[in-house]
Short mmCIF file of C-alpha atoms and ligand atoms in Angstrom, two decimals:
data_model
loop_
_atom_site.label_atom_id
_atom_site.label_comp_id
_atom_site.label_asym_id
_atom_site.label_seq_id
_atom_site.Cartn_x
_atom_site.Cartn_y
_atom_site.Cartn_z
CA MET M 1 -26.49 4.76 26.41
CA ASN M 2 -25.53 8.09 24.37
CA SER M 3 -23.81 10.08 25.91
CA LYS M 4 -21.42 7.01 27.49
CA THR M 5 -20.21 5.43 24.12
CA THR M 6 -17.19 4.97 25.26
CA ASN M 7 -15.66 1.59 23.64
CA ILE M 8 -16.82 0.33 20.05
CA CYS M 9 -15.50 -2.87 17.51
CA CYS M 10 -16.23 -2.93 13.71
CA ILE M 11 -14.75 -7.13 12.83
CA GLY M 12 -14.16 -6.89 8.93
CA ALA M 13 -10.80 -4.53 8.28
CA GLY M 14 -11.71 -4.08 5.28
CA TYR M 15 -12.09 -1.19 2.40
CA VAL M 16 -15.12 -0.59 4.80
CA GLY M 17 -14.07 -1.21 8.26
CA GLY M 18 -10.23 -0.20 7.95
CA PRO M 19 -11.04 4.36 7.03
CA THR M 20 -15.00 3.93 8.30
CA MET M 21 -13.52 2.97 11.98
CA SER M 22 -10.20 5.04 11.24
CA VAL M 23 -12.49 8.62 11.18
CA ILE M 24 -14.11 7.50 13.28
CA ALA M 25 -11.70 7.05 16.21
CA GLN M 26 -10.13 10.24 14.34
CA LYS M 27 -12.93 13.02 14.96
CA CYS M 28 -14.05 10.84 18.73
CA PRO M 29 -10.76 11.12 20.98
CA ASN M 30 -13.03 10.14 23.76
CA ILE M 31 -13.70 6.73 21.59
CA LYS M 32 -11.70 3.43 22.09
CA VAL M 33 -12.53 1.79 18.11
CA THR M 34 -11.20 -1.30 18.62
CA VAL M 35 -10.60 -3.51 14.07
CA VAL M 36 -11.14 -6.23 14.18
CA ASP M 37 -10.46 -9.08 11.98
CA LEU M 38 -9.45 -12.79 11.83
CA ASN M 39 -7.02 -13.13 8.69
CA GLU M 40 -3.82 -12.07 10.62
CA GLU M 41 -1.50 -10.39 8.29
CA ARG M 42 -4.44 -7.43 7.01
CA ILE M 43 -4.44 -6.99 11.24
CA ALA M 44 -0.61 -7.52 10.48
CA ALA M 45 -0.82 -4.42 7.91
CA TRP M 46 -2.76 -2.14 8.97
CA ASN M 47 -0.61 -2.35 12.11
CA ASP M 48 2.49 -2.25 10.24
CA ASP M 49 4.89 0.65 11.54
CA ASP M 50 5.28 2.41 7.97
CA ALA M 51 1.60 3.94 7.68
CA THR M 52 1.98 4.11 3.67
CA LYS M 53 2.35 0.41 3.52
CA ILE M 54 -1.29 0.07 4.97
CA PRO M 55 -3.69 -2.70 3.54
CA ILE M 56 -5.82 -0.28 1.63
CA TYR M 57 -4.54 2.72 -1.05
CA GLU M 58 -6.65 5.41 -0.69
CA PRO M 59 -6.19 9.10 -0.23
CA GLY M 60 -5.52 10.83 2.83
CA LEU M 61 -6.09 7.71 4.83
CA SER M 62 -2.36 6.28 5.69
CA ALA M 63 -2.06 9.75 8.04
CA ILE M 64 -5.57 9.69 10.22
CA VAL M 65 -4.28 5.70 10.84
CA SER M 66 -1.08 7.11 11.86
CA GLU M 67 -2.78 10.06 14.03
CA ALA M 68 -5.23 8.17 15.84
CA ARG M 69 -3.24 4.80 15.49
CA GLY M 70 -2.05 3.62 18.63
CA LYS M 71 -3.93 6.13 21.12
CA ASN M 72 -7.92 4.83 20.21
CA LEU M 73 -7.37 3.13 17.59
CA PHE M 74 -6.55 -0.53 17.50
CA PHE M 75 -5.97 -3.65 14.31
CA SER M 76 -6.67 -6.87 16.09
CA THR M 77 -7.22 -10.70 15.56
CA ASP M 78 -9.00 -10.69 19.14
CA VAL M 79 -12.42 -10.11 17.84
CA GLU M 80 -13.77 -12.11 21.26
CA LYS M 81 -12.30 -9.71 23.46
CA ALA M 82 -13.10 -6.73 21.02
CA ILE M 83 -16.97 -8.23 21.44
CA ASP M 84 -16.56 -8.24 25.13
CA GLU M 85 -14.96 -4.90 25.32
CA ALA M 86 -17.46 -3.13 23.10
CA GLN M 87 -20.81 -1.23 23.51
CA ILE M 88 -21.73 -0.68 20.27
CA ILE M 89 -20.45 -3.85 17.55
CA PHE M 90 -19.95 -2.71 14.11
CA ILE M 91 -20.46 -5.82 11.49
CA SER M 92 -18.53 -4.95 7.93
CA VAL M 93 -17.18 -8.18 6.70
CA ASN M 94 -17.71 -9.40 3.37
CA THR M 95 -22.01 -9.96 1.12
CA PRO M 96 -20.51 -11.52 -1.49
CA THR M 97 -22.38 -12.65 -3.78
CA LYS M 98 -23.76 -17.46 -3.44
CA ASN M 99 -21.51 -19.25 -5.23
CA TYR M 100 -23.19 -22.34 -4.40
CA GLY M 101 -26.50 -23.83 -3.27
CA LYS M 102 -29.41 -22.17 -3.41
CA GLY M 103 -29.25 -18.87 -5.22
CA LYS M 104 -25.84 -19.23 -6.79
CA GLY M 105 -24.57 -15.89 -8.80
CA MET M 106 -27.03 -14.12 -7.32
CA ALA M 107 -28.59 -14.15 -4.00
CA ALA M 108 -25.81 -12.53 -1.50
CA ASP M 109 -23.50 -14.35 1.62
CA LEU M 110 -24.91 -14.49 4.36
CA LYS M 111 -22.35 -17.14 5.85
CA TYR M 112 -19.95 -14.43 7.30
CA ILE M 113 -22.35 -11.73 8.74
CA GLU M 114 -24.77 -15.19 10.70
CA LEU M 115 -20.69 -16.19 12.44
CA CYS M 116 -20.70 -12.87 12.86
CA ALA M 117 -24.06 -13.20 14.45
CA ARG M 118 -22.89 -15.93 16.63
CA GLN M 119 -20.03 -14.50 17.86
CA ILE M 120 -21.31 -11.97 19.53
CA ALA M 121 -24.27 -14.22 21.07
CA LYS M 122 -22.20 -15.91 22.14
CA ILE M 123 -19.14 -13.46 24.02
CA ALA M 124 -22.07 -10.77 25.05
CA LYS M 125 -22.15 -11.37 28.28
CA ASP M 126 -23.72 -6.79 28.56
CA ASN M 127 -26.85 -6.01 26.68
CA LYS M 128 -24.94 -4.61 22.99
CA ILE M 129 -26.10 -2.20 19.71
CA VAL M 130 -25.27 -4.81 17.30
CA VAL M 131 -24.17 -2.50 13.46
CA GLU M 132 -25.68 -3.53 9.74
CA LYS M 133 -22.58 -1.47 8.00
CA SER M 134 -21.82 -4.73 5.81
CA THR M 135 -23.93 -4.05 2.09
CA LEU M 136 -27.43 -6.64 3.69
CA PRO M 137 -30.73 -7.68 2.03
CA VAL M 138 -33.68 -5.99 2.75
CA ARG M 139 -35.32 -7.57 6.41
CA THR M 140 -31.38 -9.35 7.01
CA ALA M 141 -31.84 -7.89 10.49
CA GLU M 142 -34.30 -10.22 11.22
CA ALA M 143 -32.41 -13.30 11.20
CA ILE M 144 -29.12 -10.94 13.55
CA LYS M 145 -32.32 -10.77 15.67
CA SER M 146 -33.08 -14.19 15.42
CA ILE M 147 -29.97 -15.38 15.37
CA LEU M 148 -28.73 -13.06 19.44
CA GLU M 149 -32.30 -13.98 20.52
CA ASN M 150 -31.67 -17.43 21.38
CA THR M 151 -27.51 -18.13 20.83
CA GLY M 152 -27.23 -15.42 23.31
CA ASN M 153 -26.78 -15.40 27.43
CA GLY M 154 -29.81 -13.44 28.31
CA VAL M 155 -28.59 -10.11 27.17
CA GLN M 156 -30.48 -7.42 25.00
CA PHE M 157 -29.25 -6.22 22.08
CA GLU M 158 -31.12 -3.44 20.15
CA ILE M 159 -29.79 -3.86 16.07
CA LEU M 160 -28.84 -0.63 13.43
CA SER M 161 -29.21 -0.87 10.05
CA ASN M 162 -26.12 1.60 8.67
CA PRO M 163 -24.70 1.33 5.61
CA GLU M 164 -22.18 3.25 4.48
CA PHE M 165 -21.96 4.83 1.04
CA LEU M 166 -18.31 6.07 0.69
CA ALA M 167 -16.69 5.12 -2.77
CA GLU M 168 -13.18 4.28 -3.07
CA GLY M 169 -10.57 6.28 -3.93
CA THR M 170 -13.16 9.10 -2.18
CA ALA M 171 -13.46 7.36 0.97
CA VAL M 172 -11.81 9.84 3.10
CA SER M 173 -13.30 12.73 2.13
CA ASP M 174 -16.48 10.39 1.45
CA LEU M 175 -17.10 9.77 4.82
CA LEU M 176 -15.57 13.49 6.27
CA ASN M 177 -18.35 14.81 4.54
CA PRO M 178 -20.87 12.78 3.66
CA ASP M 179 -24.40 13.37 1.76
CA ARG M 180 -25.89 10.66 4.17
CA ILE M 181 -25.26 9.57 7.28
CA LEU M 182 -28.18 6.53 7.23
CA ILE M 183 -29.72 4.33 10.28
CA GLY M 184 -31.98 2.46 10.45
CA GLY M 185 -33.63 1.51 14.13
CA GLU M 186 -36.89 -0.79 15.12
CA THR M 187 -39.66 1.57 16.44
CA THR M 188 -39.89 1.07 20.12
CA LYS M 189 -38.66 3.06 22.84
CA GLU M 190 -35.26 0.89 23.38
CA GLY M 191 -34.25 0.94 19.25
CA GLN M 192 -34.74 4.77 19.20
CA LEU M 193 -32.31 4.78 22.29
CA ALA M 194 -29.98 2.82 19.73
CA ILE M 195 -30.45 4.88 17.00
CA GLN M 196 -29.45 7.86 19.57
CA THR M 197 -26.44 6.57 21.05
CA LEU M 198 -25.32 6.22 17.19
CA VAL M 199 -26.47 9.77 16.01
CA ASP M 200 -24.43 11.27 19.34
CA ILE M 201 -21.51 9.75 17.89
CA TYR M 202 -21.40 10.58 13.93
CA ALA M 203 -22.64 14.52 15.43
CA ASN M 204 -19.77 14.45 16.23
CA TRP M 205 -18.39 15.73 12.40
CA VAL M 206 -21.61 14.97 10.66
CA PRO M 207 -24.09 18.11 10.38
CA ILE M 208 -26.74 17.22 11.91
CA ASP M 209 -29.75 17.69 9.10
CA LYS M 210 -27.58 15.59 7.69
CA ILE M 211 -28.52 11.84 9.64
CA LEU M 212 -31.23 11.13 8.06
CA THR M 213 -33.05 8.28 10.31
CA THR M 214 -35.12 5.11 9.05
CA ASN M 215 -37.27 1.46 9.95
CA VAL M 216 -34.63 -0.98 10.02
CA TRP M 217 -36.12 -2.30 6.83
CA SER M 218 -35.68 1.31 4.97
CA SER M 219 -32.70 1.83 5.39
CA GLU M 220 -31.72 -2.38 4.15
CA LEU M 221 -33.23 -1.31 0.86
CA SER M 222 -31.77 2.31 0.48
CA LYS M 223 -28.12 1.27 0.12
CA LEU M 224 -29.58 -1.37 -2.15
CA THR M 225 -31.45 1.19 -4.26
CA ALA M 226 -28.80 3.67 -3.86
CA ASN M 227 -26.64 1.46 -5.42
CA ALA M 228 -28.60 0.36 -7.96
CA PHE M 229 -29.57 4.26 -9.11
CA LEU M 230 -26.54 4.42 -10.01
CA ALA M 231 -25.68 2.14 -12.12
CA GLN M 232 -28.62 2.10 -13.69
CA ARG M 233 -27.17 5.85 -14.58
CA ILE M 234 -23.96 3.91 -16.37
CA SER M 235 -25.95 1.25 -18.00
CA SER M 236 -27.89 3.80 -19.25
CA ILE M 237 -24.65 5.67 -20.82
CA ASN M 238 -23.20 3.21 -22.56
CA ALA M 239 -25.53 1.27 -23.76
CA LEU M 240 -26.09 5.02 -25.55
CA SER M 241 -22.54 5.06 -26.47
CA GLU M 242 -22.98 2.43 -28.50
CA LEU M 243 -25.95 4.20 -30.90
CA CYS M 244 -23.82 7.38 -30.63
CA GLU M 245 -20.89 5.06 -32.81
CA LYS M 246 -23.20 4.34 -35.36
CA THR M 247 -24.56 7.89 -36.16
CA GLY M 248 -22.23 10.33 -35.57
CA ALA M 249 -23.34 11.73 -31.60
CA ASN M 250 -20.57 11.30 -29.39
CA ILE M 251 -21.61 10.19 -25.98
CA ASN M 252 -19.55 13.28 -24.48
CA GLU M 253 -21.12 16.15 -24.89
CA VAL M 254 -24.70 14.20 -25.34
CA ALA M 255 -23.85 13.72 -21.72
CA LYS M 256 -22.63 17.04 -20.65
CA ALA M 257 -25.69 18.07 -22.79
CA ILE M 258 -28.34 16.12 -20.09
CA GLY M 259 -26.53 16.82 -17.12
CA MET M 260 -27.12 20.26 -17.60
CA ASP M 261 -30.43 19.72 -17.14
CA SER M 262 -30.76 20.20 -13.12
CA ARG M 263 -33.38 16.96 -12.74
CA ILE M 264 -30.56 15.34 -14.17
CA GLY M 265 -27.43 16.19 -12.65
CA PRO M 266 -23.40 15.51 -14.38
CA LYS M 267 -22.64 12.73 -12.13
CA PHE M 268 -22.34 9.01 -13.38
CA LEU M 269 -22.06 9.94 -16.68
CA LYS M 270 -19.06 9.54 -17.85
CA SER M 271 -19.26 7.21 -20.70
CA SER M 272 -16.81 4.01 -20.21
CA VAL M 273 -15.31 0.08 -20.46
CA GLY M 274 -17.46 -0.41 -18.16
CA PHE M 275 -18.42 -0.14 -14.37
CA GLY M 276 -16.44 -2.81 -11.80
CA GLY M 277 -16.16 -3.31 -8.18
CA SER M 278 -16.55 -5.41 -5.82
CA CYS M 279 -20.35 -4.16 -4.92
CA PHE M 280 -22.51 -2.86 -8.10
CA GLN M 281 -22.95 -6.44 -9.26
CA LYS M 282 -23.25 -7.83 -6.62
CA ASP M 283 -25.88 -5.26 -4.55
CA ILE M 284 -28.12 -5.25 -8.32
CA LEU M 285 -28.38 -8.88 -8.44
CA ASN M 286 -29.13 -9.43 -4.78
CA LEU M 287 -31.37 -6.67 -5.35
CA VAL M 288 -32.67 -8.89 -8.77
CA TYR M 289 -33.12 -12.55 -6.95
CA ILE M 290 -34.84 -10.87 -3.90
CA ALA M 291 -37.15 -8.59 -6.44
CA LYS M 292 -37.71 -12.96 -8.18
CA SER M 293 -38.56 -14.87 -4.61
CA TYR M 294 -41.42 -11.95 -3.82
CA GLY M 295 -42.94 -13.75 -8.01
CA LEU M 296 -41.40 -9.93 -8.86
CA ASN M 297 -40.37 -10.89 -11.95
CA GLU M 298 -40.85 -7.23 -14.10
CA VAL M 299 -38.55 -5.43 -10.56
CA ALA M 300 -36.87 -7.81 -11.60
CA ASP M 301 -36.15 -8.31 -15.16
CA TYR M 302 -36.19 -4.46 -15.53
CA TRP M 303 -33.09 -4.47 -12.42
CA GLU M 304 -31.27 -7.38 -14.71
CA GLN M 305 -30.82 -4.75 -17.76
CA VAL M 306 -28.32 -3.44 -15.86
CA ILE M 307 -26.07 -5.90 -15.31
CA ILE M 308 -26.61 -6.93 -18.52
CA MET M 309 -25.52 -3.81 -21.20
CA ASN M 310 -22.52 -3.62 -18.30
CA ASP M 311 -21.45 -7.03 -19.49
CA HIS M 312 -22.48 -6.26 -23.14
CA GLN M 313 -19.90 -2.59 -22.62
CA LYS M 314 -17.23 -4.94 -21.47
CA LYS M 315 -17.73 -7.88 -24.21
CA ARG M 316 -17.87 -4.99 -26.87
CA PHE M 317 -14.90 -3.15 -26.43
CA SER M 318 -12.78 -6.60 -26.46
CA ASN M 319 -14.48 -7.20 -29.91
CA LYS M 320 -13.53 -3.57 -30.88
CA ILE M 321 -10.20 -4.66 -30.31
CA VAL M 322 -10.30 -7.17 -31.71
CA GLN M 323 -11.60 -6.25 -34.89
CA THR M 324 -10.02 -3.60 -34.92
CA LEU M 325 -6.55 -5.27 -34.90
CA TYR M 326 -7.85 -7.52 -38.27
CA ASN M 327 -9.67 -9.20 -36.65
CA THR M 328 -6.85 -11.55 -35.16
CA VAL M 329 -4.48 -10.76 -31.78
CA ALA M 330 -2.85 -13.83 -31.68
CA SER M 331 0.82 -13.68 -30.02
CA LYS M 332 0.21 -9.63 -30.38
CA LYS M 333 1.14 -7.43 -27.68
CA ILE M 334 -1.85 -6.11 -26.12
CA THR M 335 -0.87 -2.89 -22.96
CA PHE M 336 -2.86 -2.88 -20.70
CA LEU M 337 -2.66 0.82 -18.68
CA GLY M 338 -4.68 0.33 -15.62
CA TRP M 339 -6.34 -2.72 -13.64
CA ALA M 340 -7.75 -1.63 -10.91
CA PHE M 341 -11.33 -1.02 -11.16
CA LYS M 342 -11.47 3.02 -10.97
CA LYS M 343 -7.84 5.43 -10.51
CA ASP M 344 -7.23 5.71 -6.50
CA THR M 345 -7.38 2.32 -5.69
CA ASN M 346 -5.91 -0.34 -5.19
CA ASP M 347 -9.09 -2.55 -5.05
CA SER M 348 -9.81 -3.97 -9.13
CA ARG M 349 -12.76 -6.70 -7.54
CA GLU M 350 -15.13 -6.95 -10.48
CA SER M 351 -12.83 -4.59 -12.65
CA ALA M 352 -14.33 -4.43 -15.98
CA ALA M 353 -10.07 -5.43 -16.87
CA ILE M 354 -10.41 -8.70 -15.75
CA TYR M 355 -13.02 -9.65 -18.45
CA VAL M 356 -11.24 -7.38 -21.30
CA ALA M 357 -7.52 -9.76 -20.59
CA ASP M 358 -9.49 -13.54 -20.60
CA ASP M 359 -11.39 -11.96 -23.75
CA LEU M 360 -8.62 -11.56 -25.56
CA ILE M 361 -6.32 -14.36 -23.93
CA ASN M 362 -8.60 -16.52 -25.21
CA GLU M 363 -7.35 -15.24 -28.26
CA GLN M 364 -4.21 -15.69 -27.53
CA ALA M 365 -3.25 -12.33 -26.88
CA GLN M 366 0.01 -11.27 -24.73
CA ILE M 367 -1.32 -9.00 -22.20
CA ALA M 368 1.49 -6.67 -21.09
CA ILE M 369 -0.73 -4.19 -17.03
CA TYR M 370 0.72 -1.97 -15.98
CA ASP M 371 -0.78 -0.56 -12.98
CA PRO M 372 0.43 1.96 -10.67
CA LYS M 373 -0.85 0.44 -7.87
CA VAL M 374 -1.76 -2.88 -8.28
CA SER M 375 0.32 -6.35 -7.63
CA ARG M 376 0.69 -9.26 -10.43
CA LYS M 377 -0.13 -11.54 -7.76
CA LYS M 378 -3.70 -9.64 -7.10
CA ILE M 379 -3.66 -9.65 -11.18
CA LEU M 380 -2.99 -13.45 -12.43
CA SER M 381 -4.88 -13.41 -9.18
CA ASP M 382 -8.06 -12.40 -9.70
CA LEU M 383 -7.59 -14.43 -13.96
CA ASP M 384 -7.12 -17.08 -11.73
CA TYR M 385 -10.82 -16.27 -9.88
CA LEU M 386 -12.59 -16.85 -13.92
CA GLU M 387 -10.99 -19.89 -13.17
CA SER M 388 -11.07 -20.31 -17.56
CA ARG M 389 -7.84 -21.63 -18.16
CA THR M 390 -5.09 -22.69 -15.59
CA TYR M 391 -2.54 -20.03 -13.19
CA LYS M 392 0.20 -21.77 -15.81
CA GLU M 393 -1.70 -20.63 -19.01
CA ASN M 394 -2.61 -16.82 -17.51
CA SER M 395 0.57 -16.76 -16.43
CA LYS M 396 2.87 -17.35 -19.94
CA ASN M 397 -0.62 -14.81 -22.05
CA VAL M 398 -0.17 -12.13 -18.56
CA ALA M 399 3.00 -9.73 -18.09
CA SER M 400 3.83 -6.94 -15.91
CA PHE M 401 5.98 -4.54 -15.66
CA ASP M 402 6.86 -1.39 -12.73
CA ASN M 403 6.55 1.93 -15.46
CA PRO M 404 4.57 2.69 -18.28
CA TYR M 405 7.23 3.21 -20.50
CA ASP M 406 7.99 -1.02 -21.45
CA THR M 407 4.53 -1.54 -20.83
CA CYS M 408 3.78 -0.20 -24.27
CA ALA M 409 6.98 -0.61 -26.60
CA GLY M 410 6.43 -3.39 -28.72
CA ALA M 411 2.82 -2.19 -28.23
CA HIS M 412 0.38 -3.12 -31.47
CA ALA M 413 -2.12 -1.78 -29.27
CA ILE M 414 -3.30 -0.30 -25.63
CA ALA M 415 -6.40 -0.35 -23.63
CA ILE M 416 -7.27 2.11 -21.22
CA LEU M 417 -8.14 -0.36 -18.87
CA THR M 418 -8.39 2.78 -15.52
CA GLU M 419 -8.43 6.88 -15.24
CA TRP M 420 -5.58 6.79 -13.07
CA ASP M 421 -4.11 10.56 -13.85
CA GLU M 422 -0.82 9.78 -14.03
CA PHE M 423 -1.77 8.05 -17.75
CA VAL M 424 -2.08 11.70 -19.22
CA THR M 425 0.97 12.98 -18.45
CA TYR M 426 3.27 10.09 -20.13
CA ASP M 427 5.15 11.07 -23.08
CA TRP M 428 3.08 10.14 -25.09
CA ALA M 429 4.93 10.99 -28.64
CA ARG M 430 8.08 8.30 -27.34
CA ILE M 431 5.36 5.65 -26.37
CA TYR M 432 4.87 5.29 -29.87
CA ASP M 433 7.82 5.45 -31.64
CA SER M 434 8.34 2.35 -29.13
CA MET M 435 5.46 0.97 -30.86
CA GLN M 436 4.64 -1.37 -33.75
CA LYS M 437 2.53 0.45 -35.94
CA PRO M 438 0.04 1.36 -36.83
CA ALA M 439 -0.23 1.51 -33.81
CA PHE M 440 -3.69 1.48 -32.34
CA ILE M 441 -5.00 3.14 -28.73
CA PHE M 442 -8.87 1.83 -27.50
CA ASP M 443 -9.44 4.10 -24.61
CA GLY M 444 -11.93 2.76 -22.53
CA ARG M 445 -11.68 5.73 -19.99
CA ASN M 446 -12.26 8.54 -23.03
CA LEU M 447 -9.46 9.69 -20.49
CA LEU M 448 -6.94 10.66 -23.45
CA ASN M 449 -7.08 14.04 -26.07
CA LYS M 450 -7.64 12.28 -29.20
CA SER M 451 -6.86 15.14 -31.88
CA GLU M 452 -3.37 15.01 -29.69
CA LEU M 453 -2.45 11.88 -30.28
CA GLU M 454 -4.03 11.90 -34.05
CA LYS M 455 -1.31 14.24 -34.37
CA ILE M 456 1.23 11.65 -33.14
CA GLY M 457 0.46 9.35 -35.09
CA PHE M 458 -2.23 6.85 -32.58
CA VAL M 459 -5.03 5.60 -34.63
CA TYR M 460 -7.31 6.07 -31.61
CA HIS M 461 -10.58 4.89 -29.99
CA GLU M 462 -12.19 6.14 -27.48
CA ILE M 463 -16.32 5.01 -25.88
CA GLY M 464 -19.01 6.82 -27.74
CA THR M 465 -17.66 8.94 -30.34
P1 NAD H 1 -13.70 -6.54 2.40
O1 NAD H 1 -13.28 -8.22 1.72
O2 NAD H 1 -12.35 -5.10 2.18
O3 NAD H 1 -13.35 -6.94 4.14
C1 NAD H 1 -14.33 -7.70 4.70
C2 NAD H 1 -13.20 -8.02 5.67
O4 NAD H 1 -14.02 -8.58 6.51
C3 NAD H 1 -12.32 -9.24 5.10
O5 NAD H 1 -10.82 -8.51 5.58
C4 NAD H 1 -12.66 -10.27 5.85
O6 NAD H 1 -11.41 -11.57 6.06
C5 NAD H 1 -13.07 -9.68 7.96
N1 NAD H 1 -14.23 -11.06 8.04
C6 NAD H 1 -14.80 -11.65 7.53
N2 NAD H 1 -15.41 -12.87 8.04
C7 NAD H 1 -14.80 -12.22 9.41
C8 NAD H 1 -15.15 -12.76 10.89
N3 NAD H 1 -16.20 -14.08 10.44
N4 NAD H 1 -14.51 -12.10 11.19
C9 NAD H 1 -13.18 -11.11 10.90
N5 NAD H 1 -13.44 -10.39 10.36
C10 NAD H 1 -14.64 -11.16 8.99
O7 NAD H 1 -14.95 -5.74 1.89
P2 NAD H 1 -15.35 -4.63 1.45
O8 NAD H 1 -14.96 -4.13 0.82
O9 NAD H 1 -14.84 -3.72 2.69
O10 NAD H 1 -16.55 -4.08 2.26
C11 NAD H 1 -17.28 -4.98 3.29
C12 NAD H 1 -19.37 -4.75 3.48
O11 NAD H 1 -19.16 -2.93 2.69
C13 NAD H 1 -19.69 -5.51 2.03
O12 NAD H 1 -20.84 -5.86 2.26
C14 NAD H 1 -20.20 -4.40 0.74
O13 NAD H 1 -20.95 -5.10 -0.86
C15 NAD H 1 -20.11 -3.47 2.23
N6 NAD H 1 -19.81 -1.93 0.51
C16 NAD H 1 -18.46 -1.13 0.66
C17 NAD H 1 -17.46 -0.99 -0.15
C18 NAD H 1 -15.91 -0.75 -0.22
O14 NAD H 1 -16.00 0.44 -1.56
N7 NAD H 1 -15.74 -1.66 -0.92
C19 NAD H 1 -18.85 0.98 0.17
C20 NAD H 1 -20.43 0.53 1.14
C21 NAD H 1 -19.98 -0.83 1.14
C1 UGA H 2 -20.05 2.64 -5.37
C2 UGA H 2 -20.75 3.65 -4.99
O1 UGA H 2 -20.66 5.08 -5.67
C3 UGA H 2 -20.64 3.78 -3.44
O2 UGA H 2 -21.35 5.60 -3.11
C4 UGA H 2 -20.42 2.65 -2.89
O3 UGA H 2 -21.16 2.72 -1.21
C5 UGA H 2 -20.26 1.77 -2.91
O4 UGA H 2 -19.84 1.78 -4.02
C6 UGA H 2 -20.02 -0.28 -2.27
O5 UGA H 2 -21.33 0.52 -2.05
O6 UGA H 2 -19.44 -1.03 -2.37
P1 UGA H 2 -17.29 2.46 -5.72
O7 UGA H 2 -17.82 1.63 -6.44
O8 UGA H 2 -16.46 2.81 -4.49
O9 UGA H 2 -17.90 3.30 -4.59
O10 UGA H 2 -16.68 3.49 -6.86
P2 UGA H 2 -18.21 3.98 -8.57
O11 UGA H 2 -17.26 5.69 -7.95
O12 UGA H 2 -19.77 4.11 -8.06
O13 UGA H 2 -17.62 3.30 -9.40
C7 UGA H 2 -17.47 2.19 -9.40
C8 UGA H 2 -16.99 2.38 -11.07
O14 UGA H 2 -18.59 2.75 -11.95
C9 UGA H 2 -16.07 2.02 -11.41
O15 UGA H 2 -15.37 1.68 -12.66
C10 UGA H 2 -16.62 3.46 -12.43
O16 UGA H 2 -14.56 3.18 -13.14
C11 UGA H 2 -16.98 3.27 -12.72
N1 UGA H 2 -18.21 4.65 -13.43
C12 UGA H 2 -18.24 5.67 -12.04
C13 UGA H 2 -18.47 4.49 -14.75
O17 UGA H 2 -17.73 4.04 -15.81
N2 UGA H 2 -19.10 6.34 -15.12
C14 UGA H 2 -19.07 7.30 -14.01
O18 UGA H 2 -19.55 7.72 -14.31
C15 UGA H 2 -19.36 6.69 -13.07
#
């Protein structure tokens, strides 16, 4: 089937499905790519005439969408038609942590995956390759295969695991120049043919030596492992940031010193208020759950510590704000610069900002928020999701603004929660003049220039110094 692929579809038009398929469409002009989703509002936004209004903010993405959309890239809610026509079906739906039943709070909720498998089985009238693009527990392909084979129309399905390693904010460049593409498939002749079909698609722009093929289980587990290792580095550096604060060592200097060891490397050693995002926590919890389900309690405890340390880091940050502000923030205006879980994205899932805000609202602070890409609606829904208090109560404690200077005026303290580049360029003297004194800054990203801010008059706290 390899050289004959002319039609693929992707179920799930989210942060992975949208950008991934846009790049495939751009790089493979002879393949029709259809991205489908049940969410009508999301699909309408992907189809907006103004490509800057697409639902996901990623540098460089709107240009690729405008180039390919309507030519060989389509966004639609007609899931059945897309499945019917495609030779390869990518599943890129969400796999959140289960919030009910067995495995609640740990296991991945695979209900959306199962729904996709059942729908593919129902519709498919010719042989298909089904690709797991979502991040899944090891051995999920077995469950998908069982559903497809037991409920299908007698056609053949090959299941591949092709996890996505893009990071938000750099999705386009990660997709254009990936460190590697990982494709896991069965060792049978049909399995190997299916692998080759997918290799041929990526080979349109990815050097062949960067396309790695493995068995299905290695591929599924490698994705969880990669995220666990990345998150572990952040928790490791954050654990040491607390020790730095006690000893006079400086975490930025320590990170630089260890990162110059080529065996350690400099990336992912940036101490922060804690990692966020939809995946690190979810995937590690899932890894912990899988280990526990095999009775590997020491393995489970080892990885769980990465999450425990991250929760501690977020809590430590909010405690520091309260303690420094004379042990009370009640009715004080605390300004948050940034709400997204990292810069250059409008995604705020599991952002550290949500948890820090929740702690401060418990202390009756008034939070004023400015983020260049996250809306007030999203901020309130993030807080609401925690179920700490009613929506109305959250609304009373949270104000959001569309310019940073109004957000900071009259504040007792500013907390930097996201490392947006624009924060560095603000007129900090103007901000200082508009604030209550002493004017505190809690820099959860070690983003700003300490000595310059202290010269202006700020009391400046960063992580790990
Ligand atoms: P997302 O929530 O942004 O998008 C998922 C989409 O799937 C939603 O729009 C939802 O409406 C749709 N959907 C769910 N069930 C459906 C169904 N039955 N039919 C049609 N559409 C359906 O999620 P995401 O961030 O794109 O993540 C998707 C998967 O990719 C997850 O497993 C995640 O772990 C993994 N992943 C995410 C990232 C990332 O940076 N966000 C990176 C690598 C891997
Ligand atoms: C992460 C991985 O980097 C991707 O490879 C993976 O595909 C993706 O998860 C996924 O599976 O969803 P992402 O969460 O988008 O990507 O962004 P990261 O750059 O990894 O940042 C995650 C969090 O860690 C952010 O809150 C970021 O601010 C924080 N971080 C990152 C630090 O605090 N310090 C660092 O040194 C690096």
